[in-house]
CSV table of C-alpha atoms and ligand atoms in Angstrom, one decimal:
chain,number,residue,atom,x,y,z
A,566,MET,CA,141.3,-119.4,13.9
A,567,SER,CA,144.2,-116.9,14.2
A,568,ALA,CA,145.2,-115.4,17.5
A,569,GLN,CA,144.4,-112.1,15.9
A,570,VAL,CA,140.8,-113.0,15.6
A,571,LEU,CA,140.6,-114.6,19.0
A,572,HIS,CA,141.8,-111.5,20.7
A,573,SER,CA,140.0,-108.8,18.7
A,574,THR,CA,136.9,-107.2,20.2
A,575,PRO,CA,133.9,-107.3,17.9
A,576,ALA,CA,132.9,-104.0,16.5
A,577,PRO,CA,129.9,-102.7,18.6
A,578,VAL,CA,126.7,-103.4,16.8
A,579,TYR,CA,124.1,-100.7,17.0
A,580,ASP,CA,120.9,-102.6,17.5
A,581,VAL,CA,118.2,-100.1,16.3
A,582,GLU,CA,115.4,-102.5,17.0
A,583,ARG,CA,116.4,-102.7,20.6
A,584,VAL,CA,116.7,-98.9,20.8
A,585,ARG,CA,113.2,-98.6,19.3
A,586,ARG,CA,111.7,-100.8,22.1
A,587,ASP,CA,112.9,-98.1,24.5
A,588,PHE,CA,110.5,-95.6,22.9
A,589,PRO,CA,106.8,-96.6,23.7
A,590,ILE,CA,105.3,-94.0,21.3
A,591,LEU,CA,107.0,-95.7,18.3
A,592,THR,CA,104.5,-98.6,18.4
A,593,ARG,CA,101.5,-96.4,17.7
A,594,MET,CA,99.6,-96.2,14.5
A,595,VAL,CA,98.8,-92.9,12.8
A,596,ASN,CA,96.1,-92.7,10.2
A,597,GLY,CA,95.9,-96.5,10.2
A,598,LYS,CA,99.6,-96.8,9.4
A,599,PRO,CA,102.6,-97.5,11.7
A,600,LEU,CA,104.1,-94.3,12.8
A,601,VAL,CA,107.3,-93.2,10.9
A,602,TYR,CA,108.6,-90.4,13.0
A,603,LEU,CA,111.0,-88.2,11.0
A,604,ASP,CA,110.6,-85.0,12.9
A,605,SER,CA,113.1,-85.3,15.7
A,606,ALA,CA,114.8,-82.0,14.8
A,607,ALA,CA,111.5,-80.3,15.9
A,608,SER,CA,111.2,-82.5,19.0
A,609,ALA,CA,112.6,-86.0,19.7
A,610,GLN,CA,110.6,-88.7,21.3
A,611,ARG,CA,111.2,-89.8,24.9
A,612,PRO,CA,112.6,-93.2,26.0
A,613,ARG,CA,110.8,-95.1,28.8
A,614,ARG,CA,113.7,-94.2,31.1
A,615,VAL,CA,112.9,-90.5,30.8
A,616,ILE,CA,109.2,-91.0,31.2
A,617,GLU,CA,109.7,-93.2,34.3
A,618,ALA,CA,112.2,-90.8,35.9
A,619,VAL,CA,109.7,-87.9,35.6
A,620,ASP,CA,106.9,-90.2,36.8
A,621,GLN,CA,109.0,-91.4,39.8
A,622,TYR,CA,109.9,-87.8,40.7
A,623,GLU,CA,106.2,-86.7,40.4
A,624,THR,CA,104.9,-89.7,42.3
A,625,HIS,CA,107.4,-89.8,45.2
A,626,SER,CA,109.5,-86.7,45.6
A,627,HIS,CA,107.8,-83.6,44.3
A,628,ALA,CA,108.0,-80.4,46.4
A,629,ASN,CA,109.5,-76.9,45.8
A,630,VAL,CA,113.3,-76.7,45.7
A,631,HIS,CA,115.6,-74.7,48.0
A,632,ARG,CA,112.7,-73.8,50.2
A,633,GLY,CA,111.8,-76.3,52.8
A,634,VAL,CA,113.5,-78.3,55.5
A,635,HIS,CA,111.0,-81.1,55.1
A,636,ALA,CA,112.0,-84.4,53.5
A,637,LEU,CA,110.2,-83.9,50.1
A,638,SER,CA,111.7,-80.4,49.5
A,639,GLN,CA,115.1,-81.8,50.3
A,640,GLU,CA,114.6,-84.8,47.9
A,641,ALA,CA,113.4,-82.4,45.2
A,642,THR,CA,116.4,-80.1,45.7
A,643,GLU,CA,118.8,-83.1,45.6
A,644,ALA,CA,117.2,-84.3,42.4
A,645,PHE,CA,117.3,-80.9,40.8
A,646,GLU,CA,120.8,-80.1,41.8
A,647,GLY,CA,121.9,-83.6,40.9
A,648,ALA,CA,120.5,-83.0,37.4
A,649,ARG,CA,122.6,-79.8,37.2
A,650,ASP,CA,125.7,-81.8,37.9
A,651,ARG,CA,124.6,-84.4,35.4
A,652,VAL,CA,124.4,-81.6,32.8
A,653,ARG,CA,127.8,-80.3,33.8
A,654,ARG,CA,129.4,-83.7,33.2
A,655,PHE,CA,127.6,-84.2,29.9
A,656,ILE,CA,129.0,-81.0,28.4
A,657,ASN,CA,132.2,-81.0,30.4
A,658,ALA,CA,131.7,-77.6,32.1
A,659,SER,CA,134.1,-76.8,35.0
A,660,SER,CA,131.5,-76.1,37.6
A,661,THR,CA,127.7,-76.3,38.2
A,662,ARG,CA,127.9,-72.5,38.7
A,663,GLU,CA,128.1,-72.4,34.9
A,664,ILE,CA,124.9,-74.4,34.3
A,665,ILE,CA,121.7,-72.3,34.3
A,666,PHE,CA,118.4,-74.1,33.8
A,667,VAL,CA,116.2,-72.2,31.4
A,668,ARG,CA,113.0,-73.0,29.4
A,669,GLY,CA,115.0,-73.9,26.3
A,670,THR,CA,117.4,-72.6,23.7
A,671,THR,CA,115.3,-69.6,23.0
A,672,GLU,CA,115.3,-68.4,26.6
A,673,GLY,CA,119.0,-69.2,27.0
A,674,ILE,CA,119.9,-66.9,24.0
A,675,ASN,CA,117.5,-64.2,25.2
A,676,LEU,CA,119.2,-64.3,28.7
A,677,VAL,CA,122.6,-63.6,27.2
A,678,ALA,CA,121.2,-60.9,24.9
A,679,GLN,CA,119.4,-59.1,27.7
A,680,SER,CA,121.9,-59.6,30.6
A,681,TYR,CA,125.3,-59.7,28.9
A,682,ALA,CA,124.8,-57.7,25.6
A,683,ARG,CA,122.2,-55.1,26.7
A,684,SER,CA,124.2,-54.0,29.7
A,685,ARG,CA,127.5,-53.6,27.7
A,686,LEU,CA,126.8,-52.7,24.1
A,687,GLY,CA,126.3,-49.2,22.7
A,688,LYS,CA,126.4,-47.3,19.4
A,689,GLY,CA,129.4,-48.4,17.3
A,690,ASP,CA,129.4,-51.9,18.7
A,691,GLU,CA,128.5,-54.9,16.5
A,692,ILE,CA,126.8,-58.3,16.9
A,693,LEU,CA,127.7,-60.8,14.2
A,694,ILE,CA,125.5,-63.7,13.3
A,695,THR,CA,125.3,-66.0,10.2
A,696,ALA,CA,122.7,-66.2,7.4
A,697,LEU,CA,121.5,-69.6,8.5
A,698,GLU,CA,120.3,-68.8,12.0
A,699,HIS,CA,117.0,-69.9,13.6
A,700,HIS,CA,114.8,-66.9,14.5
A,701,ALA,CA,115.8,-67.6,18.2
A,702,ASN,CA,119.3,-66.5,17.3
A,703,ILE,CA,118.3,-63.5,15.2
A,704,VAL,CA,115.5,-61.7,17.0
A,705,PRO,CA,117.0,-61.5,20.5
A,706,TRP,CA,120.0,-59.7,18.9
A,707,GLN,CA,117.7,-57.4,16.8
A,708,LEU,CA,116.0,-56.4,20.1
A,709,VAL,CA,119.4,-55.7,21.7
A,710,CYS,CA,120.4,-53.6,18.7
A,711,GLU,CA,117.2,-51.5,19.1
A,712,GLN,CA,117.8,-51.1,22.8
A,713,THR,CA,121.5,-50.2,22.6
A,714,GLY,CA,122.1,-48.7,19.2
A,715,ALA,CA,124.5,-51.6,18.3
A,716,THR,CA,124.5,-52.9,14.7
A,717,LEU,CA,123.7,-56.5,13.5
A,718,LYS,CA,126.0,-58.0,10.9
A,719,VAL,CA,125.3,-61.2,9.0
A,720,ALA,CA,128.0,-63.5,7.6
A,721,PRO,CA,126.8,-65.0,4.3
A,722,ILE,CA,126.3,-68.7,3.3
A,723,ASP,CA,126.9,-70.2,-0.1
A,724,HIS,CA,124.6,-72.2,-2.5
A,725,ARG,CA,125.2,-75.4,-0.5
A,726,GLY,CA,124.2,-73.8,2.8
A,727,GLU,CA,127.8,-73.6,4.1
A,728,LEU,CA,129.0,-70.6,6.0
A,729,ILE,CA,131.6,-68.6,4.0
A,730,HIS,CA,134.2,-68.5,6.7
A,731,GLU,CA,136.4,-65.9,5.0
A,732,GLU,CA,133.5,-63.5,4.8
A,733,LEU,CA,132.8,-64.1,8.5
A,734,GLU,CA,136.4,-63.3,9.2
A,735,LYS,CA,136.2,-60.1,7.2
A,736,LEU,CA,133.2,-59.0,9.2
A,737,LEU,CA,135.0,-59.5,12.5
A,738,SER,CA,136.8,-56.5,14.0
A,739,PRO,CA,137.4,-54.9,17.4
A,740,ARG,CA,133.9,-53.5,17.0
A,741,THR,CA,132.5,-57.0,17.2
A,742,LYS,CA,131.4,-57.6,20.8
A,743,VAL,CA,129.2,-60.7,20.3
A,744,VAL,CA,129.3,-63.5,17.8
A,745,ALA,CA,126.2,-65.7,17.9
A,746,VAL,CA,126.2,-68.8,15.7
A,747,ALA,CA,124.3,-72.1,15.3
A,748,HIS,CA,126.4,-75.2,15.9
A,749,VAL,CA,124.1,-77.0,13.4
A,750,SER,CA,121.5,-75.4,11.2
A,751,ASN,CA,118.0,-76.7,11.8
A,752,ALA,CA,116.7,-75.9,8.3
A,753,LEU,CA,119.7,-77.2,6.3
A,754,GLY,CA,121.6,-79.6,8.6
A,755,THR,CA,124.9,-77.8,8.0
A,756,ILE,CA,127.4,-78.4,10.7
A,757,LEU,CA,129.3,-75.2,11.4
A,758,PRO,CA,133.0,-75.1,12.2
A,759,VAL,CA,132.3,-73.5,15.6
A,760,LYS,CA,135.7,-74.1,17.0
A,761,ARG,CA,137.3,-72.1,14.2
A,762,ILE,CA,134.6,-69.4,14.5
A,763,ILE,CA,135.2,-69.2,18.3
A,764,ASP,CA,139.0,-68.9,17.8
A,765,ALA,CA,138.6,-66.2,15.2
A,766,ALA,CA,136.1,-64.3,17.3
A,767,HIS,CA,138.2,-64.5,20.4
A,768,ALA,CA,141.2,-63.1,18.5
A,769,GLN,CA,139.1,-59.9,18.0
A,770,GLY,CA,138.0,-59.9,21.7
A,771,ALA,CA,134.4,-60.9,21.0
A,772,VAL,CA,132.4,-63.4,23.1
A,773,VAL,CA,130.7,-66.3,21.4
A,774,VAL,CA,127.2,-67.6,21.9
A,775,VAL,CA,126.6,-71.0,20.4
A,776,ASP,CA,123.0,-72.1,19.6
A,777,GLY,CA,123.5,-75.8,20.3
A,778,ALA,CA,119.8,-76.8,19.8
A,779,GLN,CA,120.5,-79.1,16.9
A,780,ALA,CA,124.0,-80.2,17.8
A,781,ILE,CA,123.5,-81.6,21.3
A,782,PRO,CA,121.6,-84.7,20.1
A,783,HIS,CA,124.2,-85.6,17.4
A,784,ALA,CA,127.7,-85.0,18.7
A,785,ARG,CA,129.7,-84.9,21.9
A,786,VAL,CA,129.7,-81.3,23.0
A,787,ASP,CA,132.6,-80.3,25.2
A,788,VAL,CA,132.2,-76.7,26.1
A,789,ARG,CA,135.8,-76.4,27.4
A,790,ALA,CA,137.4,-78.0,24.4
A,791,LEU,CA,135.3,-75.7,22.1
A,792,GLY,CA,136.1,-72.6,24.2
A,793,ALA,CA,132.5,-71.4,23.9
A,794,ASP,CA,131.6,-68.5,26.2
A,795,PHE,CA,127.9,-69.4,26.1
A,796,TYR,CA,126.2,-72.6,24.8
A,797,ALA,CA,122.4,-73.0,24.8
A,798,PHE,CA,120.3,-76.1,24.2
A,799,SER,CA,116.9,-77.6,24.8
A,800,ALA,CA,116.1,-80.9,26.5
A,801,HIS,CA,113.4,-81.9,24.1
A,802,LYS,CA,115.7,-82.3,21.2
A,803,LEU,CA,117.9,-84.6,23.3
A,804,TYR,CA,115.1,-87.1,24.1
A,805,GLY,CA,114.2,-85.1,27.3
A,806,PRO,CA,111.1,-83.1,28.3
A,807,THR,CA,109.8,-79.9,26.8
A,808,GLY,CA,110.0,-76.6,28.7
A,809,VAL,CA,113.5,-77.1,30.0
A,810,GLY,CA,116.9,-76.4,28.6
A,811,VAL,CA,120.4,-75.2,29.6
A,812,LEU,CA,122.4,-72.1,29.2
A,813,TYR,CA,126.1,-72.9,29.8
A,814,GLY,CA,128.1,-69.7,30.6
A,815,ARG,CA,131.7,-69.1,31.4
A,816,GLU,CA,131.8,-68.4,35.1
A,817,SER,CA,133.9,-65.3,34.8
A,818,LEU,CA,131.3,-63.8,32.5
A,819,LEU,CA,128.2,-64.9,34.4
A,820,ALA,CA,129.7,-63.5,37.6
A,821,GLU,CA,129.8,-60.0,36.1
A,822,MET,CA,126.4,-60.1,34.5
A,823,PRO,CA,123.3,-58.5,36.1
A,824,PRO,CA,120.3,-60.7,36.8
A,825,TRP,CA,117.8,-60.9,34.0
A,826,GLN,CA,114.6,-61.6,35.8
A,827,GLY,CA,113.7,-60.8,39.4
A,828,GLY,CA,111.9,-63.0,41.9
A,829,GLY,CA,112.4,-66.0,44.2
A,830,ASP,CA,115.6,-68.1,44.0
A,831,MET,CA,117.7,-65.3,42.5
A,832,ILE,CA,117.8,-63.3,45.7
A,833,LYS,CA,119.8,-63.5,49.0
A,834,ALA,CA,118.0,-60.7,50.8
A,835,VAL,CA,115.4,-58.1,49.9
A,836,THR,CA,114.4,-54.9,51.5
A,837,PHE,CA,112.5,-52.0,49.8
A,838,GLU,CA,115.8,-50.2,49.6
A,839,ARG,CA,118.0,-52.9,48.2
A,840,THR,CA,118.2,-56.5,47.1
A,841,THR,CA,121.3,-58.6,47.1
A,842,TYR,CA,121.4,-61.3,44.5
A,843,ASN,CA,122.0,-65.0,45.0
A,844,ASP,CA,125.2,-66.8,43.9
A,845,LEU,CA,125.7,-68.5,40.6
A,846,PRO,CA,123.9,-70.2,39.1
A,847,TRP,CA,120.7,-69.3,41.0
A,848,LYS,CA,121.2,-65.6,40.3
A,849,PHE,CA,119.7,-66.4,36.8
A,850,GLU,CA,116.9,-68.7,38.0
A,851,ALA,CA,114.1,-66.5,39.2
A,852,GLY,CA,110.9,-68.3,40.3
A,853,THR,CA,110.2,-72.0,40.8
A,854,PRO,CA,112.1,-73.9,38.1
A,855,ASN,CA,111.0,-76.8,36.0
A,856,ILE,CA,112.1,-79.4,38.5
A,857,SER,CA,110.7,-82.5,36.8
A,858,GLY,CA,112.0,-81.3,33.5
A,859,ALA,CA,115.5,-81.1,34.9
A,860,VAL,CA,115.1,-84.7,36.3
A,861,GLY,CA,113.9,-85.8,32.9
A,862,LEU,CA,116.8,-84.1,31.2
A,863,ALA,CA,119.3,-85.9,33.5
A,864,ALA,CA,117.7,-89.2,32.6
A,865,ALA,CA,117.9,-88.4,28.9
A,866,MET,CA,121.6,-87.7,29.3
A,867,ASP,CA,122.1,-91.1,31.1
A,868,TYR,CA,120.2,-92.7,28.2
A,869,VAL,CA,122.3,-91.1,25.5
A,870,ASP,CA,125.5,-91.9,27.3
A,871,GLU,CA,124.4,-95.5,27.6
A,872,LEU,CA,123.8,-95.8,23.9
A,873,GLY,CA,127.0,-93.7,23.3
A,874,ILE,CA,126.6,-90.5,21.4
A,875,GLU,CA,129.3,-91.6,18.9
A,876,ASN,CA,127.3,-94.7,18.1
A,877,ILE,CA,124.1,-92.6,17.7
A,878,ALA,CA,126.0,-90.2,15.4
A,879,ALA,CA,127.4,-93.1,13.3
A,880,HIS,CA,123.9,-94.6,13.0
A,881,GLU,CA,122.4,-91.3,12.0
A,882,GLN,CA,125.2,-90.6,9.4
A,883,ARG,CA,124.4,-94.0,7.8
A,884,LEU,CA,120.8,-93.0,7.6
A,885,LEU,CA,121.6,-89.6,6.2
A,886,GLN,CA,123.7,-91.2,3.4
A,887,VAL,CA,121.0,-93.9,2.6
A,888,ALA,CA,118.3,-91.3,2.6
A,889,THR,CA,120.2,-88.8,0.5
A,890,GLU,CA,120.8,-91.5,-2.1
A,891,ALA,CA,117.2,-92.7,-2.1
A,892,LEU,CA,115.7,-89.2,-2.2
A,893,ALA,CA,117.9,-88.2,-5.1
A,894,ARG,CA,116.1,-90.8,-7.2
A,895,VAL,CA,112.6,-89.2,-6.5
A,896,PRO,CA,111.6,-87.3,-9.6
A,897,GLY,CA,111.5,-83.5,-9.1
A,898,LEU,CA,113.0,-83.6,-5.7
A,899,GLN,CA,115.4,-80.8,-4.9
A,900,PHE,CA,117.6,-80.8,-1.9
A,901,ILE,CA,117.9,-77.5,0.0
A,902,GLY,CA,121.2,-77.6,1.8
A,903,THR,CA,124.0,-79.8,0.5
A,904,ALA,CA,126.8,-79.0,2.8
A,905,ALA,CA,129.7,-81.4,3.0
A,906,HIS,CA,129.3,-81.8,6.8
A,907,LYS,CA,125.7,-82.3,7.8
A,908,ALA,CA,123.7,-83.6,10.7
A,909,SER,CA,120.9,-86.0,9.9
A,910,VAL,CA,118.5,-83.4,8.6
A,911,ILE,CA,117.3,-83.3,5.0
A,912,SER,CA,115.3,-80.3,3.7
A,913,PHE,CA,113.8,-80.7,0.2
A,914,THR,CA,111.1,-79.5,-2.2
A,915,LEU,CA,109.2,-81.3,-4.8
A,916,ASP,CA,108.7,-79.5,-8.1
A,917,GLY,CA,105.1,-78.2,-8.4
A,918,VAL,CA,104.0,-79.3,-5.0
A,919,HIS,CA,103.7,-77.0,-2.0
A,920,PRO,CA,105.6,-78.4,1.0
A,921,HIS,CA,102.5,-78.3,3.1
A,922,ASP,CA,100.8,-80.6,0.6
A,923,ILE,CA,103.8,-83.0,0.8
A,924,GLY,CA,103.4,-83.0,4.6
A,925,THR,CA,99.7,-83.7,4.4
A,926,VAL,CA,100.0,-86.7,2.0
A,927,LEU,CA,103.0,-88.1,4.0
A,928,ASP,CA,100.9,-87.8,7.2
A,929,ALA,CA,98.1,-89.8,5.6
A,930,GLU,CA,100.8,-92.5,5.1
A,931,GLY,CA,101.9,-92.3,8.8
A,932,VAL,CA,105.1,-90.4,8.0
A,933,ALA,CA,105.7,-87.4,10.1
A,934,VAL,CA,108.0,-84.7,8.6
A,935,ARG,CA,108.1,-81.0,9.3
A,936,THR,CA,107.0,-78.6,6.6
A,937,GLY,CA,107.3,-74.8,6.6
A,938,HIS,CA,110.0,-72.2,7.1
A,939,HIS,CA,111.4,-74.0,10.1
A,940,CYS,CA,111.7,-70.6,12.0
A,941,ALA,CA,114.5,-69.7,9.6
A,942,MET,CA,112.8,-67.4,7.1
A,943,PRO,CA,116.0,-65.7,6.0
A,944,VAL,CA,117.3,-69.2,4.9
A,945,MET,CA,114.1,-69.7,2.9
A,946,ASP,CA,114.6,-66.3,1.3
A,947,PHE,CA,118.2,-67.1,0.4
A,948,PHE,CA,117.1,-70.3,-1.4
A,949,ARG,CA,114.1,-68.5,-2.9
A,950,VAL,CA,111.6,-71.0,-1.6
A,951,PRO,CA,108.6,-70.3,0.7
A,952,ALA,CA,109.1,-73.4,2.7
A,953,THR,CA,110.6,-76.9,2.6
A,954,ALA,CA,109.7,-80.4,3.8
A,955,ARG,CA,112.3,-81.6,6.3
A,956,ALA,CA,113.0,-85.2,7.3
A,957,SER,CA,115.2,-85.6,10.4
A,958,PHE,CA,116.6,-88.8,11.7
A,959,ALA,CA,117.4,-89.8,15.3
A,960,CYS,CA,118.7,-92.8,17.2
A,961,TYR,CA,115.5,-94.8,16.7
A,962,ASN,CA,115.0,-94.4,12.9
A,963,THR,CA,115.6,-97.2,10.4
A,964,GLU,CA,116.5,-97.8,6.8
A,965,ASP,CA,113.0,-99.3,6.4
A,966,GLU,CA,111.5,-96.0,7.4
A,967,ILE,CA,113.5,-94.3,4.7
A,968,GLY,CA,111.9,-96.7,2.2
A,969,GLN,CA,108.5,-95.7,3.6
A,970,LEU,CA,109.3,-92.1,3.2
A,971,VAL,CA,110.3,-92.6,-0.4
A,972,ALA,CA,107.2,-94.7,-1.1
A,973,ALA,CA,105.0,-92.0,0.5
A,974,LEU,CA,106.7,-89.3,-1.7
A,975,ARG,CA,105.8,-91.4,-4.7
A,976,LYS,CA,102.2,-91.2,-3.5
A,977,VAL,CA,102.6,-87.4,-3.4
A,978,ARG,CA,103.7,-87.6,-7.0
A,979,GLU,CA,100.6,-89.7,-7.9
A,980,VAL,CA,98.2,-87.3,-6.1
A,981,PHE,CA,99.8,-84.1,-7.6
A,982,GLY,CA,100.9,-85.4,-11.0
B,2121,C6P,N1,113.9,-75.7,16.2
B,2121,C6P,C1,112.8,-77.0,14.5
B,2121,C6P,O1,111.8,-77.7,14.1
B,2121,C6P,P1,113.4,-74.1,21.5
B,2121,C6P,O2,112.1,-73.8,20.8
B,2121,C6P,O3,113.8,-72.9,22.4
B,2121,C6P,O4,113.5,-75.4,22.2
B,2121,C6P,O5,114.5,-74.1,20.4
B,2121,C6P,C2,114.6,-73.1,19.5
B,2121,C6P,C3,115.7,-73.4,18.5
B,2121,C6P,C4,116.8,-72.6,18.4
B,2121,C6P,N2,117.8,-72.9,17.6
B,2121,C6P,C5,117.7,-73.9,16.7
B,2121,C6P,C6,118.9,-74.2,15.8
B,2121,C6P,C7,116.6,-74.7,16.6
B,2121,C6P,O6,116.5,-75.7,15.8
B,2121,C6P,C8,115.5,-74.4,17.5
B,2121,C6P,C9,114.2,-75.2,17.5
B,2121,C6P,C10,112.7,-76.5,16.0
B,2121,C6P,O7,113.8,-76.8,13.9
B,2121,C6P,C11,111.5,-75.8,16.3
B,2121,C6P,S1,111.3,-74.3,15.4
């Protein structure tokens, strides 16, 4: 044996069967078949560690936060604020003052729209989005346009579902005050060149809001390296609980923004004449927060870091490649979204079969995919389809499951001819 071999470290092996054992739900049967869960882009499953962290908190430490001198309130506050620091480290924010707990991506984007944009924009100002956005990154901006007289501009995509960057640049001008873009498209899987977009937008003086809902489970997100002004994501797509998410905001911007909702936790002092607001980040956290959700999110981040997000991403990219090759051989299958850089999301149609019927037959085989417009109706309009079927792959999916998806699709063909 050569010295070279003796001293080389073996390449890390991604043991998907071990990963699967961390997710109790994956052992269940659906319609008499073993579950094949290919809908993680809608909501990922939780590892035992997240379930247990939430359970431990609920069983031993629950009380309201920032309110009591008693032991449980202090424990709950420590757990909640500890979770905030965990998030800060996960996305490499400078300070916990930049980490706002929200209900999810949707609420995070609405917060920026109503607090940042509504208070600053007026007639003649522009908000620029792209043609592949989720409704959560379209409608809040339409509301702001109605409220302020600003105009919504849309940068186009091409037939592969890729943003046409040159067109986006043409639409950027000193009138552009906000650029709001997805990091990854949920309907197509396209990974957008957000760093390039951020740099171009900053050159025109616009602030950039990134919808990170579909990126956070698949790639290391470093908000400082990206230079994002705002970055929103949901815990439940990152193996964490539902009903909690994060809005990262650059501290200098958050400090100047008015509160969005009024109530407990966002105040320092209230009289009938005047209220003084709390410091960051609590200024934006009115009411009792989702404490157990934050605890679960922190545990999810620990879990992802333990597996290594780069290892997860490499595993998912392998699955994406295998699935793309296998699905290409299914007669009548059309891919919707064929960008060069994609996350592990495959949208497709089958000639002559409505996507809902695909979903129903697949479900009978135990295979869970999402069907519909994926809350991205303009994307469906662009590709001239009413809906698609979408298979999405996460850290726990296997090549065998891709085989089961393909076999189930052949069943669809048998049923519908
Ligand atoms: N997409 C999907 O199946 P919430 O609901 O707030 O956690 O996330 C909203 C959201 C925003 N942006 C993108 C890119 C998203 O994918 C989502 C959620 C799910 O694709 C449910 S529609």
